[in-house]
Coordinates of C-alpha atoms and ligand atoms in Angstrom, one line a residue:
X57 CA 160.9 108.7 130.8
X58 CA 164.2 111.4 129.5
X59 CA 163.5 113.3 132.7
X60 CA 163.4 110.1 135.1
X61 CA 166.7 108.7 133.1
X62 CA 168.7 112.0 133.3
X63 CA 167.7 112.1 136.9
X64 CA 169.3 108.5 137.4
X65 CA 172.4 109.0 135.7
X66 CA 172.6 112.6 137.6
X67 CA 172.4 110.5 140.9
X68 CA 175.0 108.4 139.9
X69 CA 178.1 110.7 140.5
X70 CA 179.1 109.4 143.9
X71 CA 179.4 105.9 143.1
X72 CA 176.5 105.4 145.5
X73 CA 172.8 104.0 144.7
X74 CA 171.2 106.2 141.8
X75 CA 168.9 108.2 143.9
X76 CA 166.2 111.0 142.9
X77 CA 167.2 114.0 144.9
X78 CA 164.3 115.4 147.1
X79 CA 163.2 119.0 146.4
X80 CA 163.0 119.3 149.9
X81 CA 165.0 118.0 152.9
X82 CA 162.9 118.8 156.0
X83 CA 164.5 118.0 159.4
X84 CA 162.0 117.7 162.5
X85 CA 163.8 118.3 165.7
X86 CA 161.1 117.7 168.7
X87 CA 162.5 119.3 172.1
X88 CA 163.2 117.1 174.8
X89 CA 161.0 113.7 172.4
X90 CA 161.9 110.5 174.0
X91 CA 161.7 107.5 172.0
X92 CA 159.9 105.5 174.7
X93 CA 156.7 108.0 174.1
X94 CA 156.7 106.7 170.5
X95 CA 156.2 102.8 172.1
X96 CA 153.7 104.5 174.9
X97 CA 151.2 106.0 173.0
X98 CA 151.6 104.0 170.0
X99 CA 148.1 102.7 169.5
X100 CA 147.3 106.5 170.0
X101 CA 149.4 108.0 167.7
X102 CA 147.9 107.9 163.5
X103 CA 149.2 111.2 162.6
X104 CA 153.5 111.8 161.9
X105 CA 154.6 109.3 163.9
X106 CA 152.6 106.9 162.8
X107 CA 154.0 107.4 159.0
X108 CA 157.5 107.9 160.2
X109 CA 157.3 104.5 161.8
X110 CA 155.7 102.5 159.4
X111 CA 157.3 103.9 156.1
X112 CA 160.8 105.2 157.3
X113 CA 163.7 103.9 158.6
X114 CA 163.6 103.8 162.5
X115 CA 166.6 103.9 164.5
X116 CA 166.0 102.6 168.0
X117 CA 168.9 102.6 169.8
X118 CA 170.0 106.6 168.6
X119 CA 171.9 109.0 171.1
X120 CA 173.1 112.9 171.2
X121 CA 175.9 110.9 172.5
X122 CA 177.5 113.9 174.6
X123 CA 177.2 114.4 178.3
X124 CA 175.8 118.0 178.6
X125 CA 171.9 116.7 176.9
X126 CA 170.6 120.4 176.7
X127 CA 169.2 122.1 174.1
X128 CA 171.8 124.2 172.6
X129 CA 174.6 121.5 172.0
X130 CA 171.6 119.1 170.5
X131 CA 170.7 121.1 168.0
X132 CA 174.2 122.1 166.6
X133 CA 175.1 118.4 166.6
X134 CA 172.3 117.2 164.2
X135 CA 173.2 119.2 160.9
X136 CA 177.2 119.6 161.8
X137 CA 177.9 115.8 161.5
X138 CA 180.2 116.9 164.9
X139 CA 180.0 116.4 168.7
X140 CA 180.0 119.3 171.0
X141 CA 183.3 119.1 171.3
X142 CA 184.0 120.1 167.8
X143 CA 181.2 122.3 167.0
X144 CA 182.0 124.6 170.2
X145 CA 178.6 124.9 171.4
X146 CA 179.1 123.4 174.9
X147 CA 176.6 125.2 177.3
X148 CA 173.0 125.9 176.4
X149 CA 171.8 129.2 177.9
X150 CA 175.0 131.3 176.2
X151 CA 175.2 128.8 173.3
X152 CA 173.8 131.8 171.5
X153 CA 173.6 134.7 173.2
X154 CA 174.9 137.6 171.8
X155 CA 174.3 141.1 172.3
X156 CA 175.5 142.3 168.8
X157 CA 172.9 141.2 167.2
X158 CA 169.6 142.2 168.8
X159 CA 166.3 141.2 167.9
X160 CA 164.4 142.4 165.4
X161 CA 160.9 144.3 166.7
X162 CA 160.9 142.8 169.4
X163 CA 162.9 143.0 172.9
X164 CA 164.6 140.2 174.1
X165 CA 167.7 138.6 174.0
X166 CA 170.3 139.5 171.1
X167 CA 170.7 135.6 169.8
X168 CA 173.4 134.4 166.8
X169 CA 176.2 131.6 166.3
X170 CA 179.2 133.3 166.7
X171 CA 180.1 130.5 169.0
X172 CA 179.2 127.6 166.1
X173 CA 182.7 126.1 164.9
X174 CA 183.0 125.0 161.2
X175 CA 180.3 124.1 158.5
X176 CA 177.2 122.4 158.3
X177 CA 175.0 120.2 156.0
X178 CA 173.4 123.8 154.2
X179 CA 177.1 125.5 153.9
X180 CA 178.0 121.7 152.0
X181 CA 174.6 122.5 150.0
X182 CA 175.1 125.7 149.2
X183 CA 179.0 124.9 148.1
X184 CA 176.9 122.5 145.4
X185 CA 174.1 124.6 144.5
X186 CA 175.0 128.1 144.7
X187 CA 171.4 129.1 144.7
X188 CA 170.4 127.0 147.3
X189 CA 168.4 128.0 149.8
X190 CA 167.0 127.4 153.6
X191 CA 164.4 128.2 156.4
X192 CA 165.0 127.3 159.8
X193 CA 162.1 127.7 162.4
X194 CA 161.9 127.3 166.2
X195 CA 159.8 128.1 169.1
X196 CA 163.4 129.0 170.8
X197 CA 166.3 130.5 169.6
X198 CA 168.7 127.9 169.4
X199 CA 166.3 125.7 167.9
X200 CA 166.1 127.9 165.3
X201 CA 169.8 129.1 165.0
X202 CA 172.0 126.0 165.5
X203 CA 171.2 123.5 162.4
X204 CA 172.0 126.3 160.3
X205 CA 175.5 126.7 161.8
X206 CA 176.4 130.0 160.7
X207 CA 174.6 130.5 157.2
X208 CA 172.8 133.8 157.3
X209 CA 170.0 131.9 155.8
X210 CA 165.9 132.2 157.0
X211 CA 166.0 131.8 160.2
X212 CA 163.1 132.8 162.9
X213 CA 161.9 131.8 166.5
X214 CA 159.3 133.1 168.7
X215 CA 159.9 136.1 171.2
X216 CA 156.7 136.9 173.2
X217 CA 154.3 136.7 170.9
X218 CA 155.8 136.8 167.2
X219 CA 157.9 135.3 165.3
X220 CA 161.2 137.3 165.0
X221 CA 165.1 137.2 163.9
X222 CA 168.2 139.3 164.7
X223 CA 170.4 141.8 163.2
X224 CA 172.9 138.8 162.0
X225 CA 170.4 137.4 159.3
X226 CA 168.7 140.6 158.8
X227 CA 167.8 144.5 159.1
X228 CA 163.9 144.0 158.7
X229 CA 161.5 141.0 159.1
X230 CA 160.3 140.3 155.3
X231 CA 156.2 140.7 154.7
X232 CA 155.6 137.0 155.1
X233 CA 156.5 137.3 158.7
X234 CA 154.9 140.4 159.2
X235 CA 151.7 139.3 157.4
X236 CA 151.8 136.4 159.8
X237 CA 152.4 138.0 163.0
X238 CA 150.1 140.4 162.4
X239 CA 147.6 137.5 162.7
X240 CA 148.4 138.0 166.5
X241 CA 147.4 134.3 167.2
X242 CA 149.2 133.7 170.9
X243 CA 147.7 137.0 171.7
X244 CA 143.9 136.1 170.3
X245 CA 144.7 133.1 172.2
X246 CA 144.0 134.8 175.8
X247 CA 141.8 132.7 177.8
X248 CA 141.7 129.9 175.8
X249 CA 141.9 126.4 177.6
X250 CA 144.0 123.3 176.5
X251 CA 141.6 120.2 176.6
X252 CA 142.1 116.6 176.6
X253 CA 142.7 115.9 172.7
X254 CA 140.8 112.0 173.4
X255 CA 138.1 111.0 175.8
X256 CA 139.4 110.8 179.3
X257 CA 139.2 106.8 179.4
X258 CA 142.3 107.0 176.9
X259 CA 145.1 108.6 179.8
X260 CA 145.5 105.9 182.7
X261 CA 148.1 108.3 184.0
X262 CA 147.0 110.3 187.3
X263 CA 146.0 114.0 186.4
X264 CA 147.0 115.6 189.6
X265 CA 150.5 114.9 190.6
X266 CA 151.1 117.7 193.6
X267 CA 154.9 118.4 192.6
X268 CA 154.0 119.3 188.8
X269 CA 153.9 122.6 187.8
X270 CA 155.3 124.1 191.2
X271 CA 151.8 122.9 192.3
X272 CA 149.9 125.2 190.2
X273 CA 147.4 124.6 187.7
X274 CA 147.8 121.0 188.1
X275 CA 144.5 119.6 186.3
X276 CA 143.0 119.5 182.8
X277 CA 141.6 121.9 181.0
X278 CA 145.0 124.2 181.4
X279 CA 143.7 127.6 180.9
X280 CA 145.6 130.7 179.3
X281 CA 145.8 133.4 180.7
X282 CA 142.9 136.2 180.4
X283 CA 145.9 139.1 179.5
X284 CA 146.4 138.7 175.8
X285 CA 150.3 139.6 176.3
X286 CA 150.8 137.5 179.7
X287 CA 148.8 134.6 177.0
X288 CA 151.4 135.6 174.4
X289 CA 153.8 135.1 177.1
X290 CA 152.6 131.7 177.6
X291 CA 151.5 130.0 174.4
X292 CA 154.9 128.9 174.1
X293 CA 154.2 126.3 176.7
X294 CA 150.7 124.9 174.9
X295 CA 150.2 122.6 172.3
X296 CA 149.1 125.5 170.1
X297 CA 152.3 126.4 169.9
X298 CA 153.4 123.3 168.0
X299 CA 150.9 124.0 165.3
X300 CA 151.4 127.9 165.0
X301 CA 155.0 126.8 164.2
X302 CA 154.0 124.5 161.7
X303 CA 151.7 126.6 160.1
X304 CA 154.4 128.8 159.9
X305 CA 156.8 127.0 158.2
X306 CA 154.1 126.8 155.6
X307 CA 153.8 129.9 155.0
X308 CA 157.6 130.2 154.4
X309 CA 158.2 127.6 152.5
X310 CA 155.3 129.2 150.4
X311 CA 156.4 132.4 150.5
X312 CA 160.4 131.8 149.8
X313 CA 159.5 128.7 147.0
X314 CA 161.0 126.6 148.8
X315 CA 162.0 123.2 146.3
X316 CA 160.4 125.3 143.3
X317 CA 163.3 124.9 141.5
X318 CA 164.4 122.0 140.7
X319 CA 167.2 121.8 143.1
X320 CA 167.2 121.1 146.8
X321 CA 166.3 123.2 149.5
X322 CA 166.1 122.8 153.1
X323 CA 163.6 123.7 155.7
X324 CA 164.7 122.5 159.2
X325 CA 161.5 123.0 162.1
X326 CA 162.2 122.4 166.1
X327 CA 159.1 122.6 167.7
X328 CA 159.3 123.5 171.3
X329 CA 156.1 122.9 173.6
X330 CA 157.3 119.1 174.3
X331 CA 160.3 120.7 176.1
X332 CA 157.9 123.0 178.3
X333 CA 155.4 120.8 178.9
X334 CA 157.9 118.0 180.3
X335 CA 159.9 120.1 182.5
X336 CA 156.6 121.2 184.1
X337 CA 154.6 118.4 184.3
X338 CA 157.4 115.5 183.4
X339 CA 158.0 112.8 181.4
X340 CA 154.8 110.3 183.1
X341 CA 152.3 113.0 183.0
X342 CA 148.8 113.2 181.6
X343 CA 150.0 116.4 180.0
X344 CA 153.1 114.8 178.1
X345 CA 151.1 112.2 176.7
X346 CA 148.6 114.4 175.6
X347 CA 151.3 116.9 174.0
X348 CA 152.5 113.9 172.1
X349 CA 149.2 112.7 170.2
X350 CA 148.5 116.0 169.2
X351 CA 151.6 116.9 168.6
X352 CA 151.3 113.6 166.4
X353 CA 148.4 115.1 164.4
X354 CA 150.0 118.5 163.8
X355 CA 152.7 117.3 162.3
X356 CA 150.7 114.7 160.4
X357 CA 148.9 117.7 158.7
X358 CA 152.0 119.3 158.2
X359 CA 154.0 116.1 156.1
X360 CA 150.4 115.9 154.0
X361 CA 150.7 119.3 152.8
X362 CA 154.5 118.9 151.9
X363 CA 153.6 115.5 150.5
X364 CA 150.8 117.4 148.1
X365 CA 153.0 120.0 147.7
X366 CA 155.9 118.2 145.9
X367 CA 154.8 114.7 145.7
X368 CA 155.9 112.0 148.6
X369 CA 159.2 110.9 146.8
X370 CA 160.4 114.9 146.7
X371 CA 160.0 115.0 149.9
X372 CA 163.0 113.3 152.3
X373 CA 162.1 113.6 156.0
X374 CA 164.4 113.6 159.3
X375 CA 162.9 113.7 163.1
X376 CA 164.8 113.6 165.9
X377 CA 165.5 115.1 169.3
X378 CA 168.3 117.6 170.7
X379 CA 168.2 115.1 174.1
X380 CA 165.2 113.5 176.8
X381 CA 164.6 113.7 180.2
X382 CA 164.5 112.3 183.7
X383 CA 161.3 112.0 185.3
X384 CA 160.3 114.4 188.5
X385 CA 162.8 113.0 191.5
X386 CA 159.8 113.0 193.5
X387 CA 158.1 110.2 190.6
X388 CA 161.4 109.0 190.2
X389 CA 161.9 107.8 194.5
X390 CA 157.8 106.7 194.3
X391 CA 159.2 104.1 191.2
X392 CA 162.0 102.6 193.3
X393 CA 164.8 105.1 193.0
X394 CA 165.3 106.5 196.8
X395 CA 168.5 108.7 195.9
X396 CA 167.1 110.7 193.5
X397 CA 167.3 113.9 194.5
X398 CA 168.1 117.8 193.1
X399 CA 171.6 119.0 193.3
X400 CA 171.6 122.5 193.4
X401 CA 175.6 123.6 193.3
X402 CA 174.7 127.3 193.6
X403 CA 176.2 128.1 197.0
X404 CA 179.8 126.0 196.8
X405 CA 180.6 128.2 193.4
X406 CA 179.0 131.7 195.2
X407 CA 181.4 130.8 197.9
X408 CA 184.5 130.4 195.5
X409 CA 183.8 133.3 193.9
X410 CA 183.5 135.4 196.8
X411 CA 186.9 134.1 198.5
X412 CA 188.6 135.0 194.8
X413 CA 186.2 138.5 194.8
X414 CA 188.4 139.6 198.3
X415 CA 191.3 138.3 196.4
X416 CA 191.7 139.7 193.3
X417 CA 188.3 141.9 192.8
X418 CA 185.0 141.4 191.3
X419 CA 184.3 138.5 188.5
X420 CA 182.7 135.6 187.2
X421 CA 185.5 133.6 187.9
X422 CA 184.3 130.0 188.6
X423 CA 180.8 129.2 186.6
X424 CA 179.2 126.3 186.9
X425 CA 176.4 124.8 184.2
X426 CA 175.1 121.6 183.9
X427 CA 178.2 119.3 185.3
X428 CA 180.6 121.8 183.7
X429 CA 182.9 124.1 186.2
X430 CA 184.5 126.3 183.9
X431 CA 187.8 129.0 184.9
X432 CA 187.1 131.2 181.9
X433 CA 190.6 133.7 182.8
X434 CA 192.5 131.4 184.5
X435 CA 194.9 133.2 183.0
X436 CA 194.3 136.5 184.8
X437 CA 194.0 134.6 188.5
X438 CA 197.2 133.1 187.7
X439 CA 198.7 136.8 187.5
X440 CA 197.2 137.5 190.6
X441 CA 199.1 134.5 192.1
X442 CA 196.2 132.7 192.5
X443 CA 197.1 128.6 192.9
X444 CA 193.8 128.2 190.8
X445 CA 194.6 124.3 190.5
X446 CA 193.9 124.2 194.4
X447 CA 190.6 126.7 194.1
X448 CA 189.6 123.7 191.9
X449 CA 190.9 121.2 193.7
X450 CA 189.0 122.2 196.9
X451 CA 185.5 123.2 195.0
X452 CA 185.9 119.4 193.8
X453 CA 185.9 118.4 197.4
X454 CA 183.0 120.2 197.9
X455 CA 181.0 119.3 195.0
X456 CA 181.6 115.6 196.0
X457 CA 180.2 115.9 198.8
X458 CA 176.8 116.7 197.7
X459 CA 174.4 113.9 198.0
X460 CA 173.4 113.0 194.7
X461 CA 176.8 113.8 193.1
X462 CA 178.6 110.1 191.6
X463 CA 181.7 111.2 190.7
X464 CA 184.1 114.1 189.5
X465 CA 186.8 114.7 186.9
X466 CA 189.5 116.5 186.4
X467 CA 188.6 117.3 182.5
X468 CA 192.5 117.1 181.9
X469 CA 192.2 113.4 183.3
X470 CA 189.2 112.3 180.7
X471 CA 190.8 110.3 177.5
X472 CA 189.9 108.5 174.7
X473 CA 190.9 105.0 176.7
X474 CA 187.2 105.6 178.8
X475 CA 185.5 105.2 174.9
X476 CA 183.5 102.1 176.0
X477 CA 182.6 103.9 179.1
X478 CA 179.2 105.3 177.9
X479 CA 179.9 108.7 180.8
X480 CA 183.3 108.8 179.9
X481 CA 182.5 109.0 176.1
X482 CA 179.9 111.4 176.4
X483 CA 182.2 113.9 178.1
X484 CA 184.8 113.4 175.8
X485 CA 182.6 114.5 173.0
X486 CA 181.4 117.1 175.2
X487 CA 184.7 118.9 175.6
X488 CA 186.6 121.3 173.7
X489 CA 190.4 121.6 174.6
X490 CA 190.2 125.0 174.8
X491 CA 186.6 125.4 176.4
X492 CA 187.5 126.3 179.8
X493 CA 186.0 123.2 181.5
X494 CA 188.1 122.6 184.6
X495 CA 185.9 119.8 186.3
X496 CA 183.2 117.4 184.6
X497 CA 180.6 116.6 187.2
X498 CA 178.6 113.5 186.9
X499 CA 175.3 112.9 189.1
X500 CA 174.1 109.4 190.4
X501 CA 170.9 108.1 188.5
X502 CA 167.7 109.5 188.4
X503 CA 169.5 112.7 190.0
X504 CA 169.4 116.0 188.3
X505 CA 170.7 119.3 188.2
X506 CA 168.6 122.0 189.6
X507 CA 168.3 126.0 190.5
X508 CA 166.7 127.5 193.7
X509 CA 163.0 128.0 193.6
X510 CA 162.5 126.1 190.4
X511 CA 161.5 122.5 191.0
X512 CA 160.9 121.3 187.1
X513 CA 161.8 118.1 186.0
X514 CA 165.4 118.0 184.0
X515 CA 167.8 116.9 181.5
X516 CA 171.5 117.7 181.1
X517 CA 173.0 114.4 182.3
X518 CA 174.9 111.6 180.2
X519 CA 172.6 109.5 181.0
X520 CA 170.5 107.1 178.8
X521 CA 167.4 108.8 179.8
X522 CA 168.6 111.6 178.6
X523 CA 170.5 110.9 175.5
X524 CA 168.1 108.6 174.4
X525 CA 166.5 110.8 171.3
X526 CA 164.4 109.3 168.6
X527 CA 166.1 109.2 164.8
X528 CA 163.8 108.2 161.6
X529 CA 164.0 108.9 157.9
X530 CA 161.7 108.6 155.9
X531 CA 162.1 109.6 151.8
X532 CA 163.4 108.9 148.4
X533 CA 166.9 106.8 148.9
X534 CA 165.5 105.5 152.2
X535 CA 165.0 101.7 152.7
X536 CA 161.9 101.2 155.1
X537 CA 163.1 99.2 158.3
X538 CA 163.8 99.2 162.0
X539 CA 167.7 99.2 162.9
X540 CA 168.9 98.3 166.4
X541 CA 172.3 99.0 165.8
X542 CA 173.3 101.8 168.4
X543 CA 173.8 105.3 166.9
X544 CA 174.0 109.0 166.9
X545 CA 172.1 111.9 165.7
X546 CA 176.1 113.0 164.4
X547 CA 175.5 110.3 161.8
X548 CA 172.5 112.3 160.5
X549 CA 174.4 114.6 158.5
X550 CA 176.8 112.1 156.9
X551 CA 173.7 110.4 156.1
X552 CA 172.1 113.6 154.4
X553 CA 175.5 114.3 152.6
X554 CA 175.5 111.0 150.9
X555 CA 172.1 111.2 150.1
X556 CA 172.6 114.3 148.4
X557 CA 175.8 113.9 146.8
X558 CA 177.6 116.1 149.0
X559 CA 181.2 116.7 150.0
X560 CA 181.1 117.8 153.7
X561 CA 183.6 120.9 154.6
X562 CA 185.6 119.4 157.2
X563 CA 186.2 115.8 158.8
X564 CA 183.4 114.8 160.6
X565 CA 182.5 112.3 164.3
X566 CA 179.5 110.6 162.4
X567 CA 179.1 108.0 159.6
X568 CA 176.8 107.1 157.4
X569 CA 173.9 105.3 157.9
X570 CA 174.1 102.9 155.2
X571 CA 171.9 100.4 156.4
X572 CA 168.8 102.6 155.4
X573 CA 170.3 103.9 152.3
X574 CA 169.3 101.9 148.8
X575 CA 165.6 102.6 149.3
X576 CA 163.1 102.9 146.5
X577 CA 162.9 106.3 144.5
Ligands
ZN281 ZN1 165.8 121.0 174.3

């Protein structure tokens, strides 16, 4: 009765709602989750979802409300509170690339967030609660990286078959990881085969859809390969993965205490396979819809041992998404969409780049990623008395004339007038002043950006399909519901901050969801 009372009057410092702080906040990013699968395979789904849905307040009409929907700037929006535009992380495949800081064990790409701008929800956390602490976990990189902005907290992904860090959070990987790895699970899991999860009867979609997959491997059962480090290689795109993940987080959160304190910690988990399995097979695929209900079950598994661990109302919950997807172009034309094609830019920017090469010598002058042309030294073209507005002008002629392509900006030309203008919005958000984006590129519907020889299916676009994302809390201070008012996962950490009683850093693009706030304790 004391304890409850002094926990009350504790909560009470904001002015807000007394509210019991959670031992642990756990934020569930899903890679490439649209909300639609959640309406889908809702009679199918009895695990996570299910819970999230009927206990938790359900946002249905929630966007990464940017125009580049990839990976990189999805994740760094949902703990920053801020759009791409303000947290710096613009592109996805450099949006954490860094050869300072190579991997720990492991080869692969040196991975940190020296490009992250500002603070995040754990820096406002730690600012609180000196001995806060935090363990971020991802299939990928980013995943891992990017809600953390750039606390050197836990933080670990998966590299070719174990779970691994870099030189910027650490020298060594601690036991727990070791002990884990050393399990050698992807690798044990050579030859393996991913099944139907229910009986057949239960998937009206078609199995064997010739443009999935690059036309291999088309049909269930999806075998691993027989090579225990080409299956390593692999796992990553099986629903195995998913769970491996969880079960890792587990072990950290058993491992570091997590929430053993008295005082809140944070454990932040993207899991991965969702992403893989719908750029190879796409959104309408057997294979998605079974990635989803297990997926579903996993995580179900996961929230019950959290839930035992600390008790339910210790426990507050996010899931979201870092963006969605557009179906397969060649699904998307057999639904009723004849111009949806891939736009694959690759040769107009070669071109550019070689006229400049003959110029001025050899660099990556123009790049070009996901609807972004980008003049990264303008600066040293213009010494060389390069016009480099007309370069621009003329590659803007060129991209135009791609079929597929709706329109293109000048980024200079984009202002906060277009706000009501959901494209127009989304690149402003998207943009940094000083990011180097010359030209904003913006395809026709059910179009997508593509590369040469890889025919996957594709996000990127500010589109609705693609910004689209799921967003659902579920925990002590929450009021149960289902909210159609439109919003974005920037609100999410506003939302936290109130929750917890926290002063964010620095101004921030979202606002508090209020209208789930006041729940039960
Ligand atoms: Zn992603």
């Amino acid at each position: 009765m004391i304890r409850s009372l002094s926990l009350l009057l504790a909560g009470l410092g904001a002015g807000n709602v007394p509210v019991t702080r959670p031992r642990l906040v756990v934020v569930i990013t899903v890679d490439q989750l649209r909300p639609d699968y959640l309406d889908r395979y809702r009679p199918q789904l009895k695990g996570a979802f299910a819970t999230l849905l009927k206990g938790g307040a359900s946002f249905s009409d929630a966007y990464q409300d940017h125009a580049v929907t990839e990976t990189a700037p999805g994740h760094a929006t949902i703990l920053s509170g801020r759009w791409p535009a303000h947290t710096g992380i613009i592109r996805n495949l450099v949006g954490v690339q860094d050869p300072s800081a190579p991997l720990i064990g492991v080869n692969g790409p040196g991975a940190s967030p020296t490009r992250f701008r500002g603070t995040a929800l754990f820096d406002w956390l730690k600012a609180a609660d000196p001995g806060a602490r935090a363990l971020s976990i991802s299939g990928k990189d980013r995943g891992a990286i990017l809600p953390m902005g750039r606390a050197k907290e836990q933080v670990y992904w998966y590299s070719a078959g174990f779970f691994t860090t870099s030189r910027y959070y650490a020298d060594s990987l601690p036991t727990w990881v070791r002990v884990f790895n050393g399990q050698r699970v992807p690798f044990r899991a050579a030859g393996t085969q991913w099944t139907l999860f229910l009986s057949e009867r239960e998937y009206p979609e078609p199995d064997s859809a010739s443009y999935e997959n690059q036309g291999r491997d088309i049909v269930f059962p999806h075998r691993l390969p027989a090579d225990s480090g080409q299956a390593a290689l692999a796992f990553i795109a099986t629903p195995t993965m998913d769970s491996l993940t969880l079960a890792f987080a587990l072990e950290g959160v058993r491992a570091l205490q997590l929430g053993a304190r008295g005082a809140t910690d944070l454990l932040a988990v993207s899991l991965s396979t969702t992403d893989y399995v719908g750029h190879a097979y796409g959104p309408d695929s057997r294979e998605i819809h079974d990635q989803v209900v297990r997926l579903d079950r996993y995580l179900g598994r996961f929230l019950e041992q959290l839930f035992v661990r600390y008790g339910r109302n210790n426990v507050l919950v996010v899931l979201t998404a870092d963006h969605g997807v557009t179906p397969y172009p060649e699904r998307a034309r057999a639904l009723g969409h004849p111009g949806a094609v891939r736009v694959i830019p690759d040769t107009i920017i070669q071109s550019a780049n070689a006229a400049l090469d003959q110029r001025v010598g050899g660099g990556d002058w123009l790049q070009f990623e996901s609807g972004m042309l980008l003049v990264p030294d303008r600066s040293k073209l213009v010494a060389h008395d390069v016009n480099v507005d007309s370069v621009i002008a003329d590659v803007g002629t060129r991209l135009r004339a791609l079929a597929g392509v709706a329109h293109v900006d000048r980024a200079a030309d984009l202002t906060d007038k277009d706000t009501a203008d959901p494209v127009s919005r989304r690149w402003i958000h998207q943009l940094p002043p000083d990011g180097g984006v010359e030209l904003v590129v913006t395809l026709k519907p059910y179009c997508i950006w593509s590369y040469a020889n890889l025919p996957i299916a594709m996000h990127g676009q500010p589109t609705e399909l693609d910004a689209h994302v799921p967003l659902i809390l579920l925990g002590p201070g929450i009021r149960r519901g289902a909210y159609a008012r439109r919003v974005s996962t920037v609100d999410i950490a506003p939302t936290l901050a109130r929750l917890l009683d926290l002063t964010p850093a620095e101004p921030l693009d979202g606002r508090v969801l209020s209208e789930a706030l006041g729940g039960p304790n």
